mmCIF file of C-alpha atoms in Angstrom:
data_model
loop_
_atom_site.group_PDB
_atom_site.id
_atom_site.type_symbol
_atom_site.label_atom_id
_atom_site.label_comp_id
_atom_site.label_asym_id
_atom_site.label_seq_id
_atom_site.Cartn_x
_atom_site.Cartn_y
_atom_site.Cartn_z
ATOM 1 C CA UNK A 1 8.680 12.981 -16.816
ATOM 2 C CA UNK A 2 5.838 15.985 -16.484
ATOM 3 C CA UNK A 3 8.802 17.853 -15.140
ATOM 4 C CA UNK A 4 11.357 17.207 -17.723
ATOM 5 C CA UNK A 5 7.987 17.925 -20.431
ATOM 6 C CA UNK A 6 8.325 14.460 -21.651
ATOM 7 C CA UNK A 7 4.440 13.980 -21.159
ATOM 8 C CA UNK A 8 1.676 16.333 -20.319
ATOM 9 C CA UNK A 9 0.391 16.233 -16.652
ATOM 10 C CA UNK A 10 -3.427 14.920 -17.900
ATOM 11 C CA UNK A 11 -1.819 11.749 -19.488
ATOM 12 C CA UNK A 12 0.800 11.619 -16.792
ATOM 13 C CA UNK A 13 -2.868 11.185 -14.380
ATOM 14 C CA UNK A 14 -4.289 9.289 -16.747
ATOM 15 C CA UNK A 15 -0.900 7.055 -16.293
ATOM 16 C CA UNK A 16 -1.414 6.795 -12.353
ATOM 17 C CA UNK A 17 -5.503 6.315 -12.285
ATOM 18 C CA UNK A 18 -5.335 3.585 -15.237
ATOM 19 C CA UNK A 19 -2.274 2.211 -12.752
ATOM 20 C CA UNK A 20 -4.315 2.051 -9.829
ATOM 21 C CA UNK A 21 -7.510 0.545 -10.989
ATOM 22 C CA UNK A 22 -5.041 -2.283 -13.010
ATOM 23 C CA UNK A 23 -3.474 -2.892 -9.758
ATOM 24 C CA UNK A 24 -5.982 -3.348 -7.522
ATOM 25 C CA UNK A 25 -8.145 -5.594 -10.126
ATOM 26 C CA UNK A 26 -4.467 -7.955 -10.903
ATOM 27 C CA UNK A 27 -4.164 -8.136 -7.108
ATOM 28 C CA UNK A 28 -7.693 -9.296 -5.686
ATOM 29 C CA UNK A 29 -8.130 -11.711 -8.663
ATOM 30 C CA UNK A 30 -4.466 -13.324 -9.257
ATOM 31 C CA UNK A 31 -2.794 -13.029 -5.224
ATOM 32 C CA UNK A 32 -3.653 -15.959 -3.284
ATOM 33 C CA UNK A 33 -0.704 -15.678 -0.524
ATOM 34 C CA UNK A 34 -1.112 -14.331 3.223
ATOM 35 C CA UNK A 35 1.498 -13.105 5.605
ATOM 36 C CA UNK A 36 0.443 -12.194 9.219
ATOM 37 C CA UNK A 37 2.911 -10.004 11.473
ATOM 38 C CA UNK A 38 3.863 -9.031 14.357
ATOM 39 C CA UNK A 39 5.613 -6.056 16.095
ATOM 40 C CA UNK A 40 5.588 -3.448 18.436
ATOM 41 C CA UNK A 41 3.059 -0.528 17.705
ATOM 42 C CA UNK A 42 4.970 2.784 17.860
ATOM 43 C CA UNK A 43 3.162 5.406 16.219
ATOM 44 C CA UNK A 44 -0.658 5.279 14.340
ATOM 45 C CA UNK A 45 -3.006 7.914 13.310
ATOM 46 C CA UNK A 46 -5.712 8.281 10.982
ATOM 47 C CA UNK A 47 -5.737 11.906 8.532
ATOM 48 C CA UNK A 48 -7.962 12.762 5.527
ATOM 49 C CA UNK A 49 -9.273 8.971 6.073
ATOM 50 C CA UNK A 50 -5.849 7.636 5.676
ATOM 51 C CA UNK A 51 -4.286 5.300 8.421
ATOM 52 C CA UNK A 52 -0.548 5.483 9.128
ATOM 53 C CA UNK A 53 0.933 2.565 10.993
ATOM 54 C CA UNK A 54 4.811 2.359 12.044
ATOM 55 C CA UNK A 55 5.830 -0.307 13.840
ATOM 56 C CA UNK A 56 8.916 -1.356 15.222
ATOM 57 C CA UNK A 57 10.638 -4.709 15.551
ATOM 58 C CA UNK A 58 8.628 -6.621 12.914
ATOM 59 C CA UNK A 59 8.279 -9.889 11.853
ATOM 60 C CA UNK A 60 6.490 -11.153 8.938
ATOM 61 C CA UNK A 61 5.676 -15.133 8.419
ATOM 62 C CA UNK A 62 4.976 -15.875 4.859
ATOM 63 C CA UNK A 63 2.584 -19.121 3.265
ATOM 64 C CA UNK A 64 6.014 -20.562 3.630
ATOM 65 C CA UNK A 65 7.112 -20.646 6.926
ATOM 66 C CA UNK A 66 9.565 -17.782 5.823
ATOM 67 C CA UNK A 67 10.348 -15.494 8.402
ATOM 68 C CA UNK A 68 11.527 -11.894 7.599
ATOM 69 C CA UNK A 69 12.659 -9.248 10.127
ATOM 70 C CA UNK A 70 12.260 -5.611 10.012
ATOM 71 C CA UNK A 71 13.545 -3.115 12.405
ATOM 72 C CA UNK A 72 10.914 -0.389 11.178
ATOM 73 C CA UNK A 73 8.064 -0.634 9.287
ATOM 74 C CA UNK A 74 5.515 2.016 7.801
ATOM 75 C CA UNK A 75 1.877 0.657 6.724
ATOM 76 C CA UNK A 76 -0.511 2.996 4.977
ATOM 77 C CA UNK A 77 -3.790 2.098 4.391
ATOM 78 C CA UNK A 78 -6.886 3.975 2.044
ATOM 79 C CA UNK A 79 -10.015 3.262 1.252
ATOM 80 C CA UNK A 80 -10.266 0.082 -1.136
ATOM 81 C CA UNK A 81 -13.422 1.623 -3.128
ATOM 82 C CA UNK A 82 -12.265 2.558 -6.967
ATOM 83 C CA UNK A 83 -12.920 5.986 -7.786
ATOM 84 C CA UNK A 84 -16.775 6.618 -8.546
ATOM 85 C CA UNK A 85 -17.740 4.464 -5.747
ATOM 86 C CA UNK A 86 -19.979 5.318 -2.565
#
């Protein structure tokens, strides 16, 4: 939308930071389900204190008993702290 000139890139950032700090809040406070899974480590590292995870062959048991396959997966992971934090 910036790119098209719908919306002006502040508010566009506005957009995503007001996104972020919603999301995070609606998901520690309302999700109450767990999945664990398992799979075969193929690649990790850890840049600009990101971690990267890909893993092959994956399984993922949900609350249910549900069991869904993957053949790859990619996990990212940040820091959890909302911006302003130390």
């Amino acid at each position: 939308m910036v790119h098209e000139g719908r919306i002006e890139p502040q508010l566009a950032m506005k957009i995503v930071s007001t996104f972020d700090r919603v999301i995070t809040e609606v998901l520690a406070d309302k999700v109450k389900a767990r999945l664990t899974f398992k799979g075969h480590l193929d690649t990790y590292r850890f840049c600009d204190e990101v971690w990267t995870f890909l893993i092959k062959d994956a399984n993922f048991k949900l609350d249910n008993s549900n069991i869904v396959q993957a053949e790859k997966v990619k996990i990212v992971s940040c820091n959890s702290k909302k911006p302003g934090e130390t």
